[in-house]
Amino acid sequence: MHGQRLVRVDLATGGHELGELEGGPHYVGPVERALALSPEEDWTVLGHGPLGGSAVPGANHLTLVGRSPSWGALWPATLAGAGLPFDALGAGSLELRGRAASPSVLRVVARGGALSVELRPQAPGEAWRAGGAAGLLAALAEHHGTGLSSERILAVGPAAACTPYGALLSIVRTPARLGAATWVRHGGFGSRFFRTHQLVGIVLASDRSEVELLGRPVEAARRLLGAGLSLAELDASGGLPFAPELLAAGSLGRGLLEQGRDLLFANASSIHLGLEGRERFFTEVLWPAGVRPLLEALAARGAHLTCGAPCPVACFKQLDGQTLSFEAYAALGVGLGIVTPEAALPLMAHAERLGFEVLGLGGLLGWLMERLVLGLLEPGTLGLRERPRWDFRRFDAQADSAHNAAIARHLVDGLLAEPWAVPLGEGLRAAARRSDAASASLAVYLARGDAGEAPPLPAWSLGGLLPLAVPTEHHGLPATHFVPPRELGRRAAARMVSALMLQNLGVCRLHRGWAEELLPQIVDEHYGTRTDWLGLHRRLAHRLHRERASRFWESDRLVELVEGFLVRALHRGPPDGELDFWVRRFRHDRPSAARALWAELNAGLTEYFGA
């Protein structure tokens, strides 16, 4: 095994050092590397996997690992497509510590094999006012870009300065390939860059062309996946069907088709409608006014792009230049009582322009809006004149969606500038704890330790509410049907190990059908190593699990979500004695049943990982 080049940057001094991670029995990915570093120095690690820079589909993600400002623990996340230009640097790992003296941009540039690292001051205010995160990205390209054949720029938005929900925006800048703008949407990495490191962006650039990079042969992949690495070959050999709806409408379309009936409307208060009420709302309002027009517009005039890396699945879908995602529509559309695309898409675009993570923002806005609806908060205290319209039974899709979108946009802008937003600056959990009991009961978040929080993924499943070490980075098991809680805990733990392996090896999760089975063999054959990859990642996952400090569901709304899921599963599925037992127990004593269910989920996780 050859050595791996390391670039370590001390942002406090602007100094850097180049080193080698000595050759070992296997390729050391960024998650493994981050866990080996001293936690006291609070490192952020960026790196790609062992197949980064190759033509293997899905193998060119950039993985970031650092302490999440919202969750309060180590969090691995991925940036789609950014592993290709990172590989052009000839480095396996970029490691950051400390805090720059002033807002700065970090330039890491490779020319002729020589690597230069430079920290440059860059005040973000003017660019943010002109164009938000995208405006700053354009300013970084203008003032700090290189014009080289391979360049990737990362930037933060103004949300990173005043909330823990700051995302990272990135775009590929190579003459050979057009890619969609991509995001690090989980873990608060934009806020971490700005608050912890005082970085507003990073420029990664090299004079190595994409043709040169993709010429790197990976014969094991060609042999196992097929010579052309085409979509059909991946479909046949890997076991993950790339369904027509994924190709036509991306993850947004597939999510809407699979979960449209179970989208959580209006801060998840729609669970109180019951089965018939939710079905009626879907068939009479959400489908005709929201889901169907969105799918039809994508089919008629949608653009289909990759993340900037070579891949047969153009999973990024754009409508009139706006990249769409299921998470954004669920959290900032339906989740806020905004159904129509005409009302939801501009709000989604505005939130992303400001650099917000959509799940965290959606949870905070939903909590504020439901308090307004219920009279727990007066509109005037937030600079509003009216309350949201969340009457499920008399919902006017067009008028009420537009009304709610205007309120939500006012609140988004207020979070960045208004005095009333100061108590919300540390996130939903901190704000809920300072509120009255009735308001706190409505907050939807997963809790860690004394202060950590994470928004659950917008899928109504018990698997999405488990006490996992990394709760929303697709480490869970989003089962939409009932699985006995102890067994669900075991399955979720196994799913976490596989997800962590893909992140550590820099592979897109959409390719998990073939990657989880074949990737270890491909890597070992390519490098001439023999590694127990599953065992390695089980140990890494166990280490994260030991430090998770997860707390029981703190709000009544989360417990209601759990009970509602069980009731829905009872009516939808075949008879199940254990499911019937849990539903009856919740009906008899909800608090006690919730505690018992939580204990069973934890027991399953512990059985898999051990103490």
Coordinates of C-alpha atoms in Angstrom, one line a residue:
M1 CA 0.0 0.0 0.0
H2 CA 1.5 3.4 -1.0
G3 CA 1.5 6.3 1.3
Q4 CA -1.1 9.0 1.3
R5 CA -0.3 12.7 1.1
L6 CA -1.6 14.9 3.9
V7 CA -2.1 18.6 3.9
R8 CA -2.5 20.1 7.4
V9 CA -3.4 23.7 7.8
D10 CA -3.2 25.8 11.0
L11 CA -5.8 28.5 10.2
A12 CA -4.7 30.6 13.3
T13 CA -1.2 31.1 11.8
G14 CA -1.9 30.6 8.2
G15 CA 0.9 28.0 8.2
H16 CA 0.7 24.5 6.6
E17 CA 2.6 21.3 6.4
L18 CA 2.7 18.5 3.9
G19 CA 3.2 15.0 5.1
E20 CA 2.6 11.4 4.3
L21 CA 0.3 8.9 6.1
E22 CA 2.6 6.0 6.1
G23 CA 1.6 3.0 4.0
G24 CA -0.5 0.6 5.9
P25 CA -2.7 -2.4 5.3
H26 CA -5.4 -0.4 3.7
Y27 CA -6.4 3.0 2.3
V28 CA -7.3 5.3 5.2
G29 CA -10.5 7.2 4.4
P30 CA -11.5 10.6 5.9
V31 CA -13.8 9.2 8.5
E32 CA -11.1 6.8 9.8
R33 CA -8.6 9.6 9.7
A34 CA -10.8 12.0 11.6
L35 CA -11.3 9.5 14.4
A36 CA -7.6 9.1 14.7
L37 CA -6.9 12.8 15.3
S38 CA -7.0 14.5 18.7
P39 CA -10.5 15.7 19.5
E40 CA -9.1 18.5 21.6
E41 CA -7.8 20.2 18.5
D42 CA -11.2 20.1 16.8
W43 CA -10.1 19.1 13.3
T44 CA -12.1 19.3 10.2
V45 CA -11.0 16.6 7.7
L46 CA -11.8 16.7 3.9
G47 CA -10.9 13.7 1.8
H48 CA -11.9 11.4 -1.0
G49 CA -12.0 7.6 -1.2
P50 CA -9.5 5.2 -2.7
L51 CA -11.3 5.4 -6.1
G52 CA -11.6 9.1 -6.2
G53 CA -10.4 10.6 -9.5
S54 CA -11.4 7.5 -11.4
A55 CA -14.3 6.8 -13.8
V56 CA -16.0 4.4 -11.4
P57 CA -19.6 5.8 -11.2
G58 CA -20.4 7.3 -7.8
A59 CA -16.9 7.1 -6.5
N60 CA -16.1 10.8 -6.6
H61 CA -17.8 12.2 -3.5
L62 CA -15.8 14.4 -1.1
T63 CA -16.3 13.5 2.5
L64 CA -16.1 16.1 5.3
V65 CA -15.8 15.1 8.9
G66 CA -15.9 17.5 11.9
R67 CA -17.8 18.4 15.0
S68 CA -21.3 19.5 14.1
P69 CA -22.2 22.9 15.7
S70 CA -25.8 21.8 16.0
W71 CA -25.4 18.1 17.0
G72 CA -22.3 18.7 19.1
A73 CA -20.5 15.5 18.0
L74 CA -18.4 14.2 15.1
W75 CA -20.4 14.2 11.9
P76 CA -19.4 12.8 8.5
A77 CA -21.1 14.3 5.5
T78 CA -20.5 14.2 1.7
L79 CA -20.3 16.7 -1.1
A80 CA -21.4 15.2 -4.3
G81 CA -18.9 15.2 -7.2
A82 CA -16.2 17.1 -5.4
G83 CA -13.8 14.2 -5.0
L84 CA -12.7 14.4 -8.6
P85 CA -11.0 17.9 -8.4
F86 CA -9.8 17.0 -4.9
D87 CA -8.0 14.0 -6.3
A88 CA -6.3 16.4 -8.8
L89 CA -4.4 17.9 -5.9
G90 CA -2.6 14.7 -5.3
A91 CA -3.7 14.7 -1.7
G92 CA -5.6 12.1 0.2
S93 CA -6.6 14.4 3.1
L94 CA -6.9 18.1 3.9
E95 CA -7.0 18.7 7.6
L96 CA -8.0 22.1 9.1
R97 CA -7.7 23.3 12.7
G98 CA -7.8 26.6 14.5
R99 CA -9.5 29.9 13.5
A100 CA -8.4 32.5 11.0
A101 CA -7.7 36.0 12.3
S102 CA -10.4 37.4 10.0
P103 CA -13.0 36.0 7.5
S104 CA -10.8 34.2 4.9
V105 CA -10.7 31.9 1.9
L106 CA -8.4 29.0 1.8
R107 CA -6.7 28.3 -1.6
V108 CA -5.2 24.9 -2.2
V109 CA -3.6 24.8 -5.7
A110 CA -1.5 22.2 -7.5
R111 CA 0.6 23.2 -10.5
G112 CA 3.1 20.9 -12.1
G113 CA 2.8 18.6 -9.1
A114 CA 3.8 21.3 -6.7
L115 CA 1.2 22.2 -4.1
S116 CA 0.6 25.7 -2.7
V117 CA -1.6 26.6 0.3
E118 CA -2.6 30.1 0.9
L119 CA -5.0 31.8 3.4
R120 CA -6.5 35.1 2.0
P121 CA -8.7 37.6 3.8
Q122 CA -12.2 37.8 2.3
A123 CA -15.0 39.8 3.9
P124 CA -18.3 38.2 2.8
G125 CA -20.8 41.0 3.6
E126 CA -21.0 42.7 0.2
A127 CA -21.2 39.4 -1.7
W128 CA -23.8 38.1 0.7
R129 CA -25.9 41.2 0.3
A130 CA -25.7 41.0 -3.5
G131 CA -26.3 37.3 -4.0
G132 CA -26.1 35.3 -0.8
A133 CA -24.1 32.0 -0.8
A134 CA -24.1 32.0 -4.7
G135 CA -22.9 35.6 -4.7
L136 CA -20.0 34.8 -2.4
L137 CA -19.2 31.8 -4.6
A138 CA -19.1 34.1 -7.6
A139 CA -16.9 36.6 -5.7
L140 CA -14.5 33.8 -4.7
A141 CA -14.3 32.7 -8.3
E142 CA -13.6 36.2 -9.5
H143 CA -11.0 37.2 -6.8
H144 CA -9.5 33.9 -5.9
G145 CA -10.1 31.6 -8.8
T146 CA -7.2 30.2 -10.8
G147 CA -8.5 29.5 -14.3
L148 CA -6.9 26.1 -14.2
S149 CA -8.5 23.1 -15.8
S150 CA -9.8 21.6 -12.6
E151 CA -11.4 23.8 -10.0
R152 CA -13.9 23.4 -7.3
I153 CA -15.1 26.2 -5.0
L154 CA -17.0 25.9 -1.7
A155 CA -18.8 28.8 -0.1
V156 CA -21.0 29.6 2.9
G157 CA -24.0 31.9 3.1
P158 CA -25.2 34.4 5.7
A159 CA -27.1 31.7 7.6
A160 CA -23.7 30.4 8.7
A161 CA -23.0 33.6 10.7
C162 CA -26.1 33.6 12.9
T163 CA -27.6 30.1 13.0
P164 CA -26.3 26.5 13.4
Y165 CA -28.0 25.6 10.2
G166 CA -25.5 26.9 7.7
A167 CA -24.9 24.7 4.6
L168 CA -21.9 24.6 2.3
L169 CA -22.5 25.4 -1.4
S170 CA -20.2 24.1 -4.1
I171 CA -20.0 24.1 -7.9
V172 CA -17.7 22.5 -10.4
R173 CA -15.7 24.8 -12.7
T174 CA -14.1 22.6 -15.4
P175 CA -14.4 23.2 -19.1
A176 CA -15.3 19.6 -19.8
R177 CA -18.3 19.1 -17.6
L178 CA -21.4 20.9 -16.5
G179 CA -22.6 19.9 -13.1
A180 CA -25.3 21.0 -10.8
A181 CA -24.5 23.1 -7.7
T182 CA -24.2 20.7 -4.8
W183 CA -24.6 21.1 -1.1
V184 CA -23.4 19.7 2.2
R185 CA -26.9 19.9 3.7
H186 CA -26.5 18.1 7.0
G187 CA -24.4 18.7 10.0
G188 CA -24.1 22.5 9.9
F189 CA -20.8 22.5 8.0
G190 CA -21.3 26.0 6.7
S191 CA -21.8 27.2 10.3
R192 CA -18.8 25.2 11.3
F193 CA -16.6 26.7 8.6
F194 CA -17.6 30.3 9.6
R195 CA -18.0 30.0 13.4
T196 CA -15.2 27.6 14.2
H197 CA -12.6 28.3 11.5
Q198 CA -13.7 31.8 10.2
L199 CA -13.6 30.4 6.7
V200 CA -16.0 31.7 4.1
G201 CA -14.8 29.4 1.4
I202 CA -12.2 27.0 -0.1
V203 CA -10.8 27.0 -3.6
L204 CA -9.4 23.6 -4.8
A205 CA -7.7 23.8 -8.1
S206 CA -5.2 21.9 -10.3
D207 CA -3.7 22.1 -13.8
R208 CA -4.5 18.4 -14.3
S209 CA -7.2 18.0 -16.8
E210 CA -10.3 15.8 -16.3
V211 CA -9.3 13.6 -19.2
E212 CA -6.0 12.9 -17.5
L213 CA -7.7 12.2 -14.2
L214 CA -10.3 9.9 -15.6
G215 CA -7.7 8.0 -17.5
R216 CA -6.7 6.3 -14.3
P217 CA -7.6 2.6 -14.9
V218 CA -9.5 0.6 -12.3
E219 CA -9.5 -2.8 -14.0
A220 CA -11.3 -4.5 -11.1
A221 CA -14.2 -2.2 -11.5
R222 CA -14.4 -2.8 -15.2
R223 CA -14.3 -6.5 -14.7
L224 CA -16.9 -6.6 -12.0
L225 CA -19.2 -3.8 -13.2
G226 CA -18.9 -4.2 -16.9
A227 CA -16.5 -2.7 -19.5
G228 CA -18.6 0.3 -20.3
L229 CA -19.7 1.1 -16.7
S230 CA -23.1 2.0 -18.2
L231 CA -26.4 2.4 -16.4
A232 CA -27.7 -0.9 -17.8
E233 CA -24.5 -2.8 -16.7
L234 CA -24.7 -1.2 -13.2
D235 CA -28.4 -2.1 -13.0
A236 CA -27.7 -5.7 -14.0
S237 CA -24.6 -6.3 -11.9
G238 CA -25.2 -4.3 -8.8
G239 CA -28.7 -5.1 -7.7
L240 CA -30.0 -1.5 -7.3
P241 CA -32.5 -0.8 -10.0
F242 CA -32.3 2.8 -11.1
A243 CA -36.0 3.1 -11.4
P244 CA -37.5 5.2 -14.3
E245 CA -38.9 7.8 -11.8
L246 CA -35.3 8.3 -10.5
L247 CA -34.1 9.0 -14.0
A248 CA -37.0 11.2 -14.9
A249 CA -37.5 13.2 -11.7
G250 CA -34.5 12.3 -9.4
S251 CA -34.7 11.8 -5.7
L252 CA -37.5 14.4 -5.6
G253 CA -39.7 12.5 -7.9
R254 CA -39.1 9.2 -6.3
G255 CA -39.6 10.6 -2.8
L256 CA -42.9 12.2 -3.9
L257 CA -44.2 9.0 -5.6
E258 CA -43.2 6.7 -2.7
Q259 CA -44.0 8.9 0.3
G260 CA -46.4 11.6 -1.0
R261 CA -49.3 10.2 1.0
D262 CA -47.2 10.3 4.2
L263 CA -45.6 13.7 3.8
L264 CA -45.8 15.5 7.2
F265 CA -47.9 18.6 6.7
A266 CA -47.7 21.7 8.9
N267 CA -45.0 20.9 11.4
A268 CA -46.2 17.3 11.4
S269 CA -49.5 18.4 13.0
S270 CA -51.3 16.5 10.1
I271 CA -50.8 13.3 12.1
H272 CA -53.9 14.4 14.0
L273 CA -56.1 14.2 10.9
G274 CA -56.3 10.4 11.1
L275 CA -55.9 7.9 8.2
E276 CA -59.0 9.1 6.3
G277 CA -58.3 12.8 6.8
R278 CA -54.7 12.4 5.5
E279 CA -55.8 10.4 2.5
R280 CA -58.4 13.0 1.6
F281 CA -55.9 15.8 2.0
F282 CA -53.5 14.0 -0.3
T283 CA -56.1 13.1 -3.0
E284 CA -58.0 16.4 -3.0
V285 CA -55.2 18.9 -2.3
L286 CA -51.6 17.7 -2.2
W287 CA -51.6 15.5 -5.3
P288 CA -53.6 17.8 -7.7
A289 CA -52.1 21.1 -6.6
G290 CA -48.6 20.1 -5.6
V291 CA -47.2 16.7 -6.5
R292 CA -48.7 16.2 -9.9
P293 CA -47.9 19.7 -11.3
L294 CA -44.3 19.4 -10.0
L295 CA -43.7 16.0 -11.6
E296 CA -45.3 17.2 -14.9
A297 CA -43.2 20.3 -15.0
L298 CA -40.0 18.3 -14.4
A299 CA -41.0 15.9 -17.2
A300 CA -41.8 18.8 -19.6
R301 CA -38.9 21.1 -19.1
G302 CA -36.7 19.7 -16.4
A303 CA -32.9 19.6 -16.9
H304 CA -31.0 16.5 -15.9
L305 CA -27.5 16.9 -14.5
T306 CA -24.9 15.0 -12.7
C307 CA -23.1 16.3 -9.6
G308 CA -20.1 17.1 -11.8
A309 CA -18.5 13.7 -11.8
P310 CA -19.0 11.1 -14.5
C311 CA -22.1 9.0 -13.8
P312 CA -24.8 7.4 -15.8
V313 CA -27.5 8.6 -13.3
A314 CA -28.2 12.3 -13.8
C315 CA -29.9 12.5 -10.4
F316 CA -29.9 16.2 -10.0
K317 CA -33.1 17.7 -11.5
Q318 CA -33.4 21.4 -12.3
L319 CA -36.5 23.3 -13.1
D320 CA -36.0 26.7 -14.7
G321 CA -32.4 26.7 -13.4
Q322 CA -33.3 25.7 -9.8
T323 CA -32.0 22.4 -8.5
L324 CA -34.8 20.6 -6.6
S325 CA -34.7 18.1 -3.8
F326 CA -37.3 16.0 -1.9
E327 CA -35.9 17.2 1.4
A328 CA -36.4 20.9 0.5
Y329 CA -40.0 20.5 -0.8
A330 CA -40.9 18.4 2.2
A331 CA -39.3 20.7 4.8
L332 CA -40.0 24.2 3.3
G333 CA -43.1 23.3 1.3
V334 CA -45.5 20.8 2.6
G335 CA -44.0 21.0 6.1
L336 CA -44.9 24.6 6.4
G337 CA -48.4 24.4 4.8
I338 CA -47.1 25.4 1.3
V339 CA -48.4 23.0 -1.3
T340 CA -48.1 24.6 -4.7
P341 CA -44.8 24.7 -6.6
E342 CA -45.5 28.4 -7.5
A343 CA -45.4 29.2 -3.7
A344 CA -42.9 26.6 -2.5
L345 CA -40.1 26.8 -5.1
P346 CA -39.3 30.5 -4.6
L347 CA -39.1 30.0 -0.8
M348 CA -36.8 27.0 -1.3
A349 CA -34.6 29.1 -3.6
H350 CA -34.5 32.0 -1.2
A351 CA -33.5 29.8 1.7
E352 CA -30.7 28.2 -0.3
R353 CA -29.6 31.6 -1.5
L354 CA -29.1 32.5 2.1
G355 CA -27.1 29.3 2.7
F356 CA -29.6 27.5 5.0
E357 CA -29.8 23.8 5.6
V358 CA -33.4 23.1 4.6
L359 CA -34.2 20.5 7.3
G360 CA -33.0 22.6 10.2
L361 CA -34.7 25.7 8.9
G362 CA -37.9 23.9 8.2
G363 CA -38.1 22.6 11.7
L364 CA -37.5 26.0 13.2
L365 CA -40.0 27.7 10.9
G366 CA -42.6 25.0 11.4
W367 CA -42.4 25.4 15.2
L368 CA -42.8 29.2 14.9
M369 CA -45.7 29.0 12.5
E370 CA -47.6 26.4 14.5
R371 CA -47.3 28.5 17.6
L372 CA -48.7 31.4 15.6
V373 CA -51.6 29.2 14.4
L374 CA -52.4 28.1 18.0
G375 CA -52.2 31.5 19.5
L376 CA -49.1 30.6 21.6
L377 CA -47.2 33.4 19.8
E378 CA -48.6 36.8 18.7
P379 CA -47.9 37.8 15.1
G380 CA -46.8 41.3 16.1
T381 CA -43.8 40.0 18.1
L382 CA -42.4 38.7 14.8
G383 CA -43.3 41.7 12.8
L384 CA -46.3 40.0 11.2
R385 CA -49.9 41.1 10.9
E386 CA -51.5 37.7 10.2
R387 CA -51.3 34.1 11.2
P388 CA -50.6 31.1 8.9
R389 CA -53.6 29.3 7.4
W390 CA -53.4 25.7 8.4
D391 CA -57.0 24.6 8.3
F392 CA -56.6 21.1 6.8
R393 CA -60.3 20.6 6.1
R394 CA -60.8 23.9 4.3
F395 CA -57.4 24.4 2.7
D396 CA -57.3 26.6 -0.4
A397 CA -54.2 25.3 -2.1
Q398 CA -53.4 28.4 -4.2
A399 CA -54.4 31.2 -1.8
D400 CA -53.3 29.5 1.5
S401 CA -50.0 28.3 0.0
A402 CA -49.1 31.8 -1.2
H403 CA -50.2 33.3 2.2
N404 CA -48.1 30.8 4.2
A405 CA -45.1 31.2 1.9
A406 CA -45.1 35.0 2.4
I407 CA -45.1 34.5 6.2
A408 CA -42.3 31.9 6.0
R409 CA -40.2 34.2 3.8
H410 CA -40.6 37.0 6.3
L411 CA -39.5 34.7 9.1
V412 CA -36.5 33.5 7.1
D413 CA -35.3 37.1 6.5
G414 CA -36.0 37.9 10.1
L415 CA -33.7 35.1 11.4
L416 CA -30.7 37.0 9.9
A417 CA -31.5 40.5 11.0
E418 CA -34.3 41.0 13.5
P419 CA -33.9 41.3 17.3
W420 CA -36.7 38.7 17.9
A421 CA -34.5 36.1 16.2
V422 CA -31.6 36.4 18.7
P423 CA -33.0 33.8 21.1
L424 CA -33.3 31.4 18.1
G425 CA -29.6 31.8 17.1
E426 CA -28.6 28.5 18.8
G427 CA -31.3 26.5 17.2
L428 CA -34.7 24.9 17.8
R429 CA -33.9 22.9 20.9
A430 CA -32.4 25.8 22.8
A431 CA -35.4 28.0 21.8
A432 CA -37.9 25.4 22.8
R433 CA -36.4 25.0 26.2
R434 CA -36.8 28.7 26.9
S435 CA -40.4 28.7 25.8
D436 CA -43.6 27.7 27.6
A437 CA -44.4 24.0 28.0
A438 CA -47.2 24.1 25.3
S439 CA -44.8 25.6 22.8
A440 CA -41.9 23.2 23.7
S441 CA -44.2 20.2 23.1
L442 CA -44.5 21.1 19.4
A443 CA -40.8 21.1 18.6
V444 CA -39.6 18.4 16.2
Y445 CA -35.9 17.5 16.8
L446 CA -33.7 14.6 17.9
A447 CA -31.7 15.4 21.0
R448 CA -28.1 14.7 22.0
G449 CA -26.5 15.5 25.3
D450 CA -27.4 18.8 27.0
A451 CA -27.6 20.9 23.8
G452 CA -27.2 18.9 20.6
E453 CA -30.1 18.7 18.1
A454 CA -30.8 17.3 14.7
P455 CA -33.9 17.5 12.5
P456 CA -35.3 14.1 11.5
L457 CA -35.4 13.3 7.8
P458 CA -38.8 14.2 6.2
A459 CA -40.0 10.6 6.0
W460 CA -42.6 9.3 8.4
S461 CA -40.8 6.2 9.7
L462 CA -39.7 4.9 13.0
G463 CA -36.3 4.2 11.6
G464 CA -35.8 8.0 11.2
L465 CA -36.3 8.6 14.9
L466 CA -33.7 6.1 16.3
P467 CA -31.0 7.1 18.8
L468 CA -28.2 6.9 16.3
A469 CA -24.8 8.6 16.5
V470 CA -25.5 10.4 13.1
P471 CA -29.2 10.6 12.9
T472 CA -29.9 12.2 9.6
E473 CA -27.0 11.5 7.3
H474 CA -28.8 8.4 5.8
H475 CA -27.3 6.2 8.5
G476 CA -30.7 5.1 9.6
L477 CA -33.1 2.6 8.2
P478 CA -36.1 4.5 6.8
A479 CA -38.5 1.6 7.1
T480 CA -42.1 2.6 6.1
H481 CA -43.5 -0.6 7.5
F482 CA -43.4 -2.0 11.1
V483 CA -40.4 -3.9 12.2
P484 CA -40.2 -5.0 15.8
P485 CA -38.2 -2.3 17.7
R486 CA -35.4 -4.5 18.9
E487 CA -34.9 -5.9 15.4
L488 CA -35.2 -2.4 13.9
G489 CA -32.4 -1.3 16.2
R490 CA -30.2 -4.2 15.0
R491 CA -31.0 -3.5 11.3
A492 CA -30.4 0.2 11.7
A493 CA -27.0 -0.5 13.3
A494 CA -26.0 -2.6 10.3
R495 CA -27.3 0.1 7.9
M496 CA -25.1 2.6 9.8
V497 CA -22.0 0.5 9.2
S498 CA -22.7 0.2 5.5
A499 CA -23.5 3.9 5.2
L500 CA -20.3 4.8 7.0
M501 CA -18.3 2.6 4.7
L502 CA -19.6 4.5 1.6
Q503 CA -18.8 7.8 3.2
N504 CA -15.3 6.7 4.3
L505 CA -14.6 5.4 0.8
G506 CA -16.2 8.4 -1.0
V507 CA -19.0 6.7 -2.8
C508 CA -22.5 8.0 -3.5
R509 CA -25.3 6.3 -1.5
L510 CA -27.4 6.0 -4.7
H511 CA -24.9 3.4 -5.8
R512 CA -25.2 1.4 -2.6
G513 CA -26.8 -1.5 -4.4
W514 CA -23.6 -2.6 -6.1
A515 CA -21.1 -0.7 -3.9
E516 CA -21.8 -2.3 -0.6
E517 CA -21.3 -5.7 -2.1
L518 CA -18.5 -5.1 -4.6
L519 CA -16.6 -2.0 -3.5
P520 CA -14.4 -3.8 -0.9
Q521 CA -13.3 -6.3 -3.5
I522 CA -12.7 -3.6 -6.1
V523 CA -10.5 -1.5 -3.7
D524 CA -8.5 -4.5 -2.5
E525 CA -7.8 -5.7 -6.0
H526 CA -6.9 -2.2 -7.2
Y527 CA -4.4 -1.6 -4.4
G528 CA -3.3 -5.2 -3.9
T529 CA -4.5 -5.3 -0.3
R530 CA -6.6 -7.6 1.8
T531 CA -8.8 -5.8 4.2
D532 CA -11.9 -6.7 6.3
W533 CA -13.7 -3.6 5.3
L534 CA -17.0 -4.6 7.0
G535 CA -15.1 -5.3 10.2
L536 CA -13.2 -2.0 10.0
H537 CA -16.3 0.1 9.5
R538 CA -18.1 -1.8 12.2
R539 CA -15.4 -0.7 14.6
L540 CA -15.6 2.9 13.4
A541 CA -19.4 2.9 13.7
H542 CA -19.1 1.4 17.2
R543 CA -16.7 4.2 18.2
L544 CA -19.2 6.8 17.1
H545 CA -22.0 4.9 18.8
R546 CA -20.2 4.9 22.1
E547 CA -20.1 8.7 22.1
R548 CA -23.6 9.3 20.8
A549 CA -25.2 10.6 24.1
S550 CA -28.7 10.4 22.6
R551 CA -31.6 11.6 24.7
F552 CA -35.1 10.3 24.8
W553 CA -37.6 12.1 22.6
E554 CA -38.1 15.4 24.4
S555 CA -41.3 16.7 22.8
D556 CA -44.8 15.4 22.8
R557 CA -44.9 15.8 19.0
L558 CA -42.2 13.3 18.5
V559 CA -44.0 10.8 20.7
E560 CA -47.2 11.4 18.8
L561 CA -45.2 10.8 15.6
V562 CA -44.1 7.4 16.9
E563 CA -47.6 6.4 18.0
G564 CA -49.1 7.6 14.7
F565 CA -46.6 5.6 12.8
L566 CA -47.6 2.4 14.7
V567 CA -51.4 3.1 14.2
R568 CA -50.8 3.7 10.5
A569 CA -48.8 0.4 10.2
L570 CA -51.5 -1.5 12.0
H571 CA -54.2 -0.4 9.5
R572 CA -52.0 -0.9 6.4
G573 CA -50.2 -4.2 7.0
P574 CA -51.2 -7.7 7.7
P575 CA -52.1 -8.8 11.3
D576 CA -49.1 -8.6 13.6
G577 CA -49.2 -9.5 17.2
E578 CA -46.3 -7.4 18.4
L579 CA -47.5 -4.4 16.5
D580 CA -51.0 -4.8 18.0
F581 CA -49.3 -5.0 21.5
W582 CA -47.5 -1.7 21.0
V583 CA -50.5 0.1 19.7
R584 CA -52.6 -1.0 22.7
R585 CA -49.8 -0.1 25.1
F586 CA -49.6 3.4 23.6
R587 CA -53.4 3.8 23.9
H588 CA -53.3 2.8 27.6
D589 CA -50.2 4.8 28.7
R590 CA -48.4 6.8 26.0
P591 CA -45.5 8.1 28.1
S592 CA -44.7 4.6 29.5
A593 CA -45.0 3.0 26.1
A594 CA -42.7 5.5 24.5
R595 CA -40.1 4.9 27.1
A596 CA -40.4 1.1 26.7
L597 CA -40.2 1.4 22.9
W598 CA -37.1 3.6 23.2
A599 CA -35.5 1.1 25.5
E600 CA -36.1 -1.7 22.9
L601 CA -34.6 0.3 20.1
N602 CA -31.6 1.0 22.2
A603 CA -31.3 -2.7 23.1
G604 CA -31.2 -3.6 19.4
L605 CA -28.4 -1.1 18.8
T606 CA -26.5 -2.4 21.8
E607 CA -26.9 -6.1 20.7
Y608 CA -25.3 -5.2 17.4
F609 CA -22.5 -3.0 18.5
G610 CA -21.9 -4.4 22.0
A611 CA -21.3 -2.2 25.1

